[in-house]
Short mmCIF file of C-alpha atoms in Angstrom, two decimals:
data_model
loop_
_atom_site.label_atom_id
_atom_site.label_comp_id
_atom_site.label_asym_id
_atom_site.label_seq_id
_atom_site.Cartn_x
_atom_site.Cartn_y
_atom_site.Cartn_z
CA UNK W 215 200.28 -58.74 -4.51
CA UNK W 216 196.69 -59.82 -4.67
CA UNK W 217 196.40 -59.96 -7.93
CA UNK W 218 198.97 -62.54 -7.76
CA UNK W 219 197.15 -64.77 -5.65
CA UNK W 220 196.96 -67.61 -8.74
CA UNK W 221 200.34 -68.03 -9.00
CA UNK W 222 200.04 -70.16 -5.44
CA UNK W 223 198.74 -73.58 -5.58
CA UNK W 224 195.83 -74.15 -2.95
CA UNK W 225 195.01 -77.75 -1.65
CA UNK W 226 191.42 -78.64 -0.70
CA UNK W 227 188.95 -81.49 0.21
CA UNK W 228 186.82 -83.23 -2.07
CA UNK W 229 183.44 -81.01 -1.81
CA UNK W 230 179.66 -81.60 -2.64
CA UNK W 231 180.36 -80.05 -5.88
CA UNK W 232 183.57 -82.31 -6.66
CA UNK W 233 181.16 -85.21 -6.17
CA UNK W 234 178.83 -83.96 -8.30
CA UNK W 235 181.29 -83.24 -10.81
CA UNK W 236 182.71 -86.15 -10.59
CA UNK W 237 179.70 -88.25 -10.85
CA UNK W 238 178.92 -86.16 -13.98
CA UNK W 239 181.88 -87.03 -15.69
CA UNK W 240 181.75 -90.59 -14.48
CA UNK W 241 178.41 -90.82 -16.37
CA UNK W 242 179.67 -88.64 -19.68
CA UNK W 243 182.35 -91.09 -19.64
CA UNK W 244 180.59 -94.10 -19.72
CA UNK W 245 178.14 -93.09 -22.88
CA UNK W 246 180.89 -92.26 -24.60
CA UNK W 247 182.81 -95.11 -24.18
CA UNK W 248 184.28 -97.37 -26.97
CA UNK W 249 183.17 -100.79 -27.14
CA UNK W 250 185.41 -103.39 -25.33
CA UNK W 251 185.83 -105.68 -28.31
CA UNK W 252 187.86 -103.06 -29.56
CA UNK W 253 190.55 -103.77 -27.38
CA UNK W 254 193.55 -106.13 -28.16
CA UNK W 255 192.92 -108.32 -25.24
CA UNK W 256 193.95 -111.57 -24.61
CA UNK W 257 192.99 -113.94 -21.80
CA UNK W 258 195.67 -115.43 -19.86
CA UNK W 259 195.23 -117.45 -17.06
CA UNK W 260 197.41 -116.05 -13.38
CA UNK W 261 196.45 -118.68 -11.44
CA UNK W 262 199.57 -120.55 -12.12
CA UNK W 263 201.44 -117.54 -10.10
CA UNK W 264 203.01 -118.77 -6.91
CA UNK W 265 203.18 -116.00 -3.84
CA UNK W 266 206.91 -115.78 -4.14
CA UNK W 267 206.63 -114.41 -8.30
CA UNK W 268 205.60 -111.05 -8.84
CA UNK W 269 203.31 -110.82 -11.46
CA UNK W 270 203.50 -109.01 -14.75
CA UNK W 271 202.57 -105.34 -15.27
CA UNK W 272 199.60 -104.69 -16.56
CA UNK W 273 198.51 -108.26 -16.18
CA UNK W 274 196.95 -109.68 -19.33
CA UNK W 275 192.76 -110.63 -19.05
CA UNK W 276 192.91 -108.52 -15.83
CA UNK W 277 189.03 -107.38 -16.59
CA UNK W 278 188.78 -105.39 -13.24
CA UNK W 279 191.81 -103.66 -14.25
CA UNK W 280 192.03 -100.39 -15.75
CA UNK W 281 193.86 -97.75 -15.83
CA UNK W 282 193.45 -93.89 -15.93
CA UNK W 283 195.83 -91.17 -17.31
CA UNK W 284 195.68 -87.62 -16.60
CA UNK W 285 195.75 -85.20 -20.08
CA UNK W 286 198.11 -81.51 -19.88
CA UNK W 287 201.73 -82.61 -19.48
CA UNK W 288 201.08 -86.33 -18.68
CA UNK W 289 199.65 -87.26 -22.34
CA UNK W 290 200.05 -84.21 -24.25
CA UNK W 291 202.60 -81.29 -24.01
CA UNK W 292 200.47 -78.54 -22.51
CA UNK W 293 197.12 -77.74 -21.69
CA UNK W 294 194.00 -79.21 -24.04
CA UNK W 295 192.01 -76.03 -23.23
CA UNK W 296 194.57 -73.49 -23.87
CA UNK W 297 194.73 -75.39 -27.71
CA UNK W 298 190.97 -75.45 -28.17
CA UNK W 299 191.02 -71.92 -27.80
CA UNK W 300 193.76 -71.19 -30.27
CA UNK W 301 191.69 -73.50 -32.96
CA UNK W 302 188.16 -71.21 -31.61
CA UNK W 303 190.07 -68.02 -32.04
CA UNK W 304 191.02 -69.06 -35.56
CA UNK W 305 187.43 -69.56 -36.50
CA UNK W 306 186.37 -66.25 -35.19
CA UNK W 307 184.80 -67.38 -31.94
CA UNK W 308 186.39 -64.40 -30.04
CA UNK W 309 188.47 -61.57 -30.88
CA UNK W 310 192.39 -60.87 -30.44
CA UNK W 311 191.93 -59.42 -26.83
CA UNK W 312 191.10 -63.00 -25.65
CA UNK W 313 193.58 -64.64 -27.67
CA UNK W 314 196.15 -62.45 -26.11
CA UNK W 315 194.69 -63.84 -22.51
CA UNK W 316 194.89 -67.48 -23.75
CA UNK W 317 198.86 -66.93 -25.05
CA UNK W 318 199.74 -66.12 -21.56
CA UNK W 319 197.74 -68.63 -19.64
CA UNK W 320 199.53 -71.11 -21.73
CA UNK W 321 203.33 -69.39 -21.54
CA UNK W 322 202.72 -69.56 -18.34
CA UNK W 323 201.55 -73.29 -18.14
CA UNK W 324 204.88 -74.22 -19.99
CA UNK W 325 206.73 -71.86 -17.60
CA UNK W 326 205.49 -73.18 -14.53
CA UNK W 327 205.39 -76.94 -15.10
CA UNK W 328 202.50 -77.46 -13.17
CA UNK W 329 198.60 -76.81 -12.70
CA UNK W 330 197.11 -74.27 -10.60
CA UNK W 331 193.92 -74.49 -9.81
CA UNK W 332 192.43 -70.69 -9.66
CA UNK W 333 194.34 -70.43 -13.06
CA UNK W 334 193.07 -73.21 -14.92
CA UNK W 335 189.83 -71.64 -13.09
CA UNK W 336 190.17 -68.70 -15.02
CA UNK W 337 191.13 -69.75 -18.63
CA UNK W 338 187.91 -72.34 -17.77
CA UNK W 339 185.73 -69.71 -17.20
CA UNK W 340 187.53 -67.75 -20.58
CA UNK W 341 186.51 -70.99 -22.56
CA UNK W 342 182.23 -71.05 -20.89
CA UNK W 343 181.71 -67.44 -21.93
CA UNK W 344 182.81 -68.64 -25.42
CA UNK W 345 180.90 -71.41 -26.40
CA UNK W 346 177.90 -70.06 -24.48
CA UNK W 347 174.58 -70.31 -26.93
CA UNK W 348 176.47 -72.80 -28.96
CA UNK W 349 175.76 -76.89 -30.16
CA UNK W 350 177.20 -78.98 -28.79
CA UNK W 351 177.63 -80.95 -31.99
CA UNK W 352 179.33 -77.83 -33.64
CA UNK W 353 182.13 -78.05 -30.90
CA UNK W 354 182.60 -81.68 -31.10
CA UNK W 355 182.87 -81.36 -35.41
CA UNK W 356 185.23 -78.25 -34.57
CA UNK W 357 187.42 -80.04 -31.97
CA UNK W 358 188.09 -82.94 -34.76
CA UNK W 359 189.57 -80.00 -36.52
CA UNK W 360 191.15 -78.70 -33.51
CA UNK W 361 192.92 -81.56 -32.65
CA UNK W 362 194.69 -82.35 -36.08
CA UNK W 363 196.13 -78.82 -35.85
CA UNK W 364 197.48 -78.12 -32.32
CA UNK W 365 196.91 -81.64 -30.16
CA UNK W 366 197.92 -84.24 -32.53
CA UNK W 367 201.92 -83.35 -32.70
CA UNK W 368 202.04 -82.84 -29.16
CA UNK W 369 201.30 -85.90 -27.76
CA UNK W 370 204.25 -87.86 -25.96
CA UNK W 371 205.08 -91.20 -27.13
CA UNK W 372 206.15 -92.40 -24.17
CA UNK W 373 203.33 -91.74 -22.52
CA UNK W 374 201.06 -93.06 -25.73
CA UNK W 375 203.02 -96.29 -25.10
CA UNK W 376 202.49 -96.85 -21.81
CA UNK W 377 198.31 -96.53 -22.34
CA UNK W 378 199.01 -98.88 -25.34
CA UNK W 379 200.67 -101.41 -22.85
CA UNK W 380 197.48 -101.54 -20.81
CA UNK W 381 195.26 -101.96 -24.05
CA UNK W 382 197.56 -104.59 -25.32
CA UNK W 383 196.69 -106.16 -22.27
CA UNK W 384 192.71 -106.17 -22.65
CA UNK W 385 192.47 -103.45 -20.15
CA UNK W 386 190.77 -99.83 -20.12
CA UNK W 387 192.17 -97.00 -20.47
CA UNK W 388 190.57 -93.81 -19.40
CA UNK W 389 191.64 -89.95 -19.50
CA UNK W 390 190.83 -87.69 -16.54
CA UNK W 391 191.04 -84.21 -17.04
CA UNK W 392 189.80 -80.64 -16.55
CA UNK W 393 189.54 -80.13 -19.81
CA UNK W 394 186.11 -80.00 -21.45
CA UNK W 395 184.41 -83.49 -21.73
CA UNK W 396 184.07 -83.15 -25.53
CA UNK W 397 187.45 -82.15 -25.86
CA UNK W 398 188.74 -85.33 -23.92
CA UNK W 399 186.63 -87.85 -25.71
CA UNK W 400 187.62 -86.62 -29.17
CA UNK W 401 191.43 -86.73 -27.93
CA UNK W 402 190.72 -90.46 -26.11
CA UNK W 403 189.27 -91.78 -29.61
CA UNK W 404 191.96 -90.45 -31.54
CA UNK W 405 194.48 -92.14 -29.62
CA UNK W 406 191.76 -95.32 -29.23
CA UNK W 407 192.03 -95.04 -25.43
CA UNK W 408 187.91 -96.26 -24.06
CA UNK W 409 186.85 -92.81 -23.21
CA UNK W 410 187.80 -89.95 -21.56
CA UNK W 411 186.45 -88.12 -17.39
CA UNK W 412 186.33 -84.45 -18.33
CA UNK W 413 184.62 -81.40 -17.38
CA UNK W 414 181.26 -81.60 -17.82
CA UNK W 415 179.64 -78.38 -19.25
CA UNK W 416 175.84 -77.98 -19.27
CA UNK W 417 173.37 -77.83 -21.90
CA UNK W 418 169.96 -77.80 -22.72
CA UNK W 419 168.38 -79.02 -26.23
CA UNK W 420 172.10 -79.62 -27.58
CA UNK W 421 173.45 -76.03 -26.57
CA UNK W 422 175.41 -74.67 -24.32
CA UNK W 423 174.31 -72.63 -21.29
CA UNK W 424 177.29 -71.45 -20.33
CA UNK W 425 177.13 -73.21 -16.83
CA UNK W 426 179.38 -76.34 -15.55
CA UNK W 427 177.37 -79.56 -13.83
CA UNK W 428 179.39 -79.36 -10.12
CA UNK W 429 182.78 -77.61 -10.80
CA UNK W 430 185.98 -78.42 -12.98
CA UNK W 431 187.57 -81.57 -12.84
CA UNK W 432 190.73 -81.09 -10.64
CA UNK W 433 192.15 -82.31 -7.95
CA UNK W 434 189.44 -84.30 -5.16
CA UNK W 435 186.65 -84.34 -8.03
CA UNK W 436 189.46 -86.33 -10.57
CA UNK W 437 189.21 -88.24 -7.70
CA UNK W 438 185.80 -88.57 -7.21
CA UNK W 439 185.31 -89.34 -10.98
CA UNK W 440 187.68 -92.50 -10.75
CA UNK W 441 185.83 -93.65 -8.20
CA UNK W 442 182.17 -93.23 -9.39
CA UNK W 443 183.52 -95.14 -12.45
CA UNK W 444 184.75 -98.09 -11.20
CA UNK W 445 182.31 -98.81 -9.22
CA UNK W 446 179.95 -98.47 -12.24
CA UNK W 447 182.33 -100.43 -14.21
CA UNK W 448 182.96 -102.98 -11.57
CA UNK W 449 186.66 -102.23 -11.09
CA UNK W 450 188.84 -102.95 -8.49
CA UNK W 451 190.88 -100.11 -7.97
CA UNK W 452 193.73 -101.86 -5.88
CA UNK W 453 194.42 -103.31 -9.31
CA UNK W 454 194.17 -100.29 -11.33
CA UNK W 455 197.03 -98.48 -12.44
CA UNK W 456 197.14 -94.51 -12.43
CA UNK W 457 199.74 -91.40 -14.22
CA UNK W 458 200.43 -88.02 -13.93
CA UNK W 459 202.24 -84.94 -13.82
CA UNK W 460 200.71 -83.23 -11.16
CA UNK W 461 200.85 -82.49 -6.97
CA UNK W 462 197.07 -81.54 -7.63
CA UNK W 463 196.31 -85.30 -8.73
CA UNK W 464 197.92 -86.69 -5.77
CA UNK W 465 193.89 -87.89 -4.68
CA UNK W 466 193.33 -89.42 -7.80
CA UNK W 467 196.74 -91.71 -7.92
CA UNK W 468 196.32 -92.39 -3.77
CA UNK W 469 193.04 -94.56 -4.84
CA UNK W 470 195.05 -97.00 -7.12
CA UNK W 471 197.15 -99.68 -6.29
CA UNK W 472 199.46 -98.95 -9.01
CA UNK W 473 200.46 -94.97 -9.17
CA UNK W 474 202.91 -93.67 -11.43
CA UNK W 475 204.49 -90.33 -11.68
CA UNK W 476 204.94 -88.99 -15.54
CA UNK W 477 207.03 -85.81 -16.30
CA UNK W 478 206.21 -84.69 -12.33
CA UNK W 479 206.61 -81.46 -10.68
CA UNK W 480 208.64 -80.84 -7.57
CA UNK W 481 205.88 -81.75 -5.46
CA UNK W 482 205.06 -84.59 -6.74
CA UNK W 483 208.35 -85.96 -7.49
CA UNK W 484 209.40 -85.82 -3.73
CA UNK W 485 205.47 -87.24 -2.97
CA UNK W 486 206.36 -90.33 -5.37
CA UNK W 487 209.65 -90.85 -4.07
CA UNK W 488 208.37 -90.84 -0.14
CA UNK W 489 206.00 -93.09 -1.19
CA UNK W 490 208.05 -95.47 -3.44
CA UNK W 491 206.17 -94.82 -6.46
CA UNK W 492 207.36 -95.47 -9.91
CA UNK W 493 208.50 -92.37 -11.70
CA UNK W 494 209.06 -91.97 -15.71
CA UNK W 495 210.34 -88.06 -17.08
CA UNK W 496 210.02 -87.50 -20.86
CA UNK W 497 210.81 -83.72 -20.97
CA UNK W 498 214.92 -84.84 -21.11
CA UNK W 499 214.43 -88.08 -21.91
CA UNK W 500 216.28 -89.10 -18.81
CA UNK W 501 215.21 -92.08 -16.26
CA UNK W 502 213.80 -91.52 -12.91
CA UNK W 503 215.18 -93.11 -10.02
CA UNK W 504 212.73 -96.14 -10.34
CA UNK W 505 211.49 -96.66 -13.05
CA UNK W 506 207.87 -98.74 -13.66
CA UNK W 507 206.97 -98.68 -17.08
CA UNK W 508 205.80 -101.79 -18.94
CA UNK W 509 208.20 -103.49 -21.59
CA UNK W 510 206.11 -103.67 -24.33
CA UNK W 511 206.72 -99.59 -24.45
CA UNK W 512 210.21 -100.30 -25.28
CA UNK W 513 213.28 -98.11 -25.41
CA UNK W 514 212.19 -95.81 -28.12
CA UNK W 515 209.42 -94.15 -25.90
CA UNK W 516 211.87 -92.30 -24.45
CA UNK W 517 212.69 -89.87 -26.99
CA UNK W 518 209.19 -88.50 -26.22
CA UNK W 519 211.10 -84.81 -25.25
CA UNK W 520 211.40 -82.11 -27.43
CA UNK W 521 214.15 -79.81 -27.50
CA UNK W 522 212.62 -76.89 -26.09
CA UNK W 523 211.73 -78.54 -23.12
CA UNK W 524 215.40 -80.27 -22.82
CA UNK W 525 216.11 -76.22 -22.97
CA UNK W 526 213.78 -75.31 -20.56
CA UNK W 527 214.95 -77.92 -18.39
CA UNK W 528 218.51 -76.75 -18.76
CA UNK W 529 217.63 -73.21 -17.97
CA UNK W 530 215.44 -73.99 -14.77
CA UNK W 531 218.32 -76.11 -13.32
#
């Protein structure tokens, strides 16, 4: 039964090496970031609002607003790292053995619904031994490639439009993930978010050393990140807004005033409801029992499921 030990989700504290990880990514993030007059902002004075109106959602010109979106099942269907290996193994980084390893770890990702931590741990440590004595540049050029043929079809419009609402509104949008940093920032700048918190893997002269700076990005250290960012980007995270999928991101959405629960797991789902957070499910297409989402994603963003999820769904039930 030991063996089995990663099928069981494990909560912990925010350690020395989530800080450091975060801080990391917090600091990857920001170099990487797009310009802000690439946003659609415009200014709009709330002044005007009296205590009895509630304001709108995200509020337009809101410049210490931001808000931060986890990746695997919140933005895209699946996990980012379990695609980036698919796209290595298809250039010959590693042979079928591995490949094998990486088909499971994602079955079971779909499977499951959710993120566990030793297990992402493991297909993590898969994906260091890889691109060990590698550039970095030759990742980044691959991932391009990578993400055109297994991320770009996967990513749920509902979601998409709810990142575009906050955009619309002059505000930034960050991912936070535990995939590679690289990875994230390619994926953020294809879908014109301002950058991307990821794992941050280290290097030396451009290449890869096969080591990470702190640990993965999950759970406290997502949190960590979010916070070492705003207060380098002079946010005020009462106003920020925050999504995603998983029980393990419960720090991370507990630091904004504005949580949201996308496509959730059990945990979360009952976590979101205690604490009257706003809950949005794409997998069916269905609404959750309050919903928050912002109009300007419309009706349409609901047909973000795909049928072998509406299946899976089904089957689970």
């Amino acid at each position: 039964m030991a063996a089995l030990g990663w099928l069981t989700p494990r909560r912990r504290p925010a350690t020395a090496r989530s800080v450091l990880a975060g801080e990391a990514a917090a600091e990857a993030a920001r170099k990487s970031s797009l310009p802000d007059d690439q946003s659609s902002a415009t200014d709009q004075d709330t002044s005007v609002l009296t205590a009895t109106e509630e304001p709108p959602f995200p509020v337009v010109g809101d410049d210490r607003a931001a808000a931060f979106f986890d990746l695997d099942n919140t933005v895209m269907q699946g996990a980012a790292i379990f695609h980036f290996g698919r796209g290595l193994y298809k250039r010959k980084f590693f042979q079928r053995r591995e490949l094998t390893r990486f088909a499971w770890q994602q079955a079971w990702f779909r499977l499951a619904g959710v993120e566990d931590p030793e297990h992402m741990q493991d297909a993590r440590d898969s994906a260091l031994s890889i691109v060990k004595g590698h550039r970095v540049s030759e990742l980044m050029s691959i991932g391009e490639e990578i993400y055109d043929e297994y991320m770009a079809d996967r990513i749920w419009p509902g979601t998409r439009a709810l990142a575009q609402a906050h955009l619309d509104a002059g505000q930034r949008v960050w991912l936070v993930t535990a995939a590679p940093v690289e990875t994230a920032t390619i994926i953020a700048r294809r879908l014109g978010l301002t950058g991307a918190l990821g794992t941050v893997a280290e290097s030396v002269d451009g290449v890869y050393t096969g080591r990470l700076v702190g640990e993965p990005l999950h759970g406290p250290a997502k949190a960590e990140a979010v916070r070492a960012l705003a207060a380098a980007e002079g946010l005020d995270l009462d106003r920020c807004a925050a999504y995603s999928d998983s029980h393990n991101d419960i720090p991370m959405l507990s630091l904004v005033g504005h949580p949201y629960a996308i496509n959730p797991d059990a945990k979360l789902r009952k976590h979101a409801r205690a604490l009257d957070w706003r809950l949005r499910d794409y997998r069916t297409g269905r609404k959750a029992a309050k919903v928050g989402i912002p109009a300007a994603a419309g009706v349409g963003a609901l047909a973000g499921g795909t049928a072998a999820a509406v299946a899976l769904h089904r089957r689970r039930r």
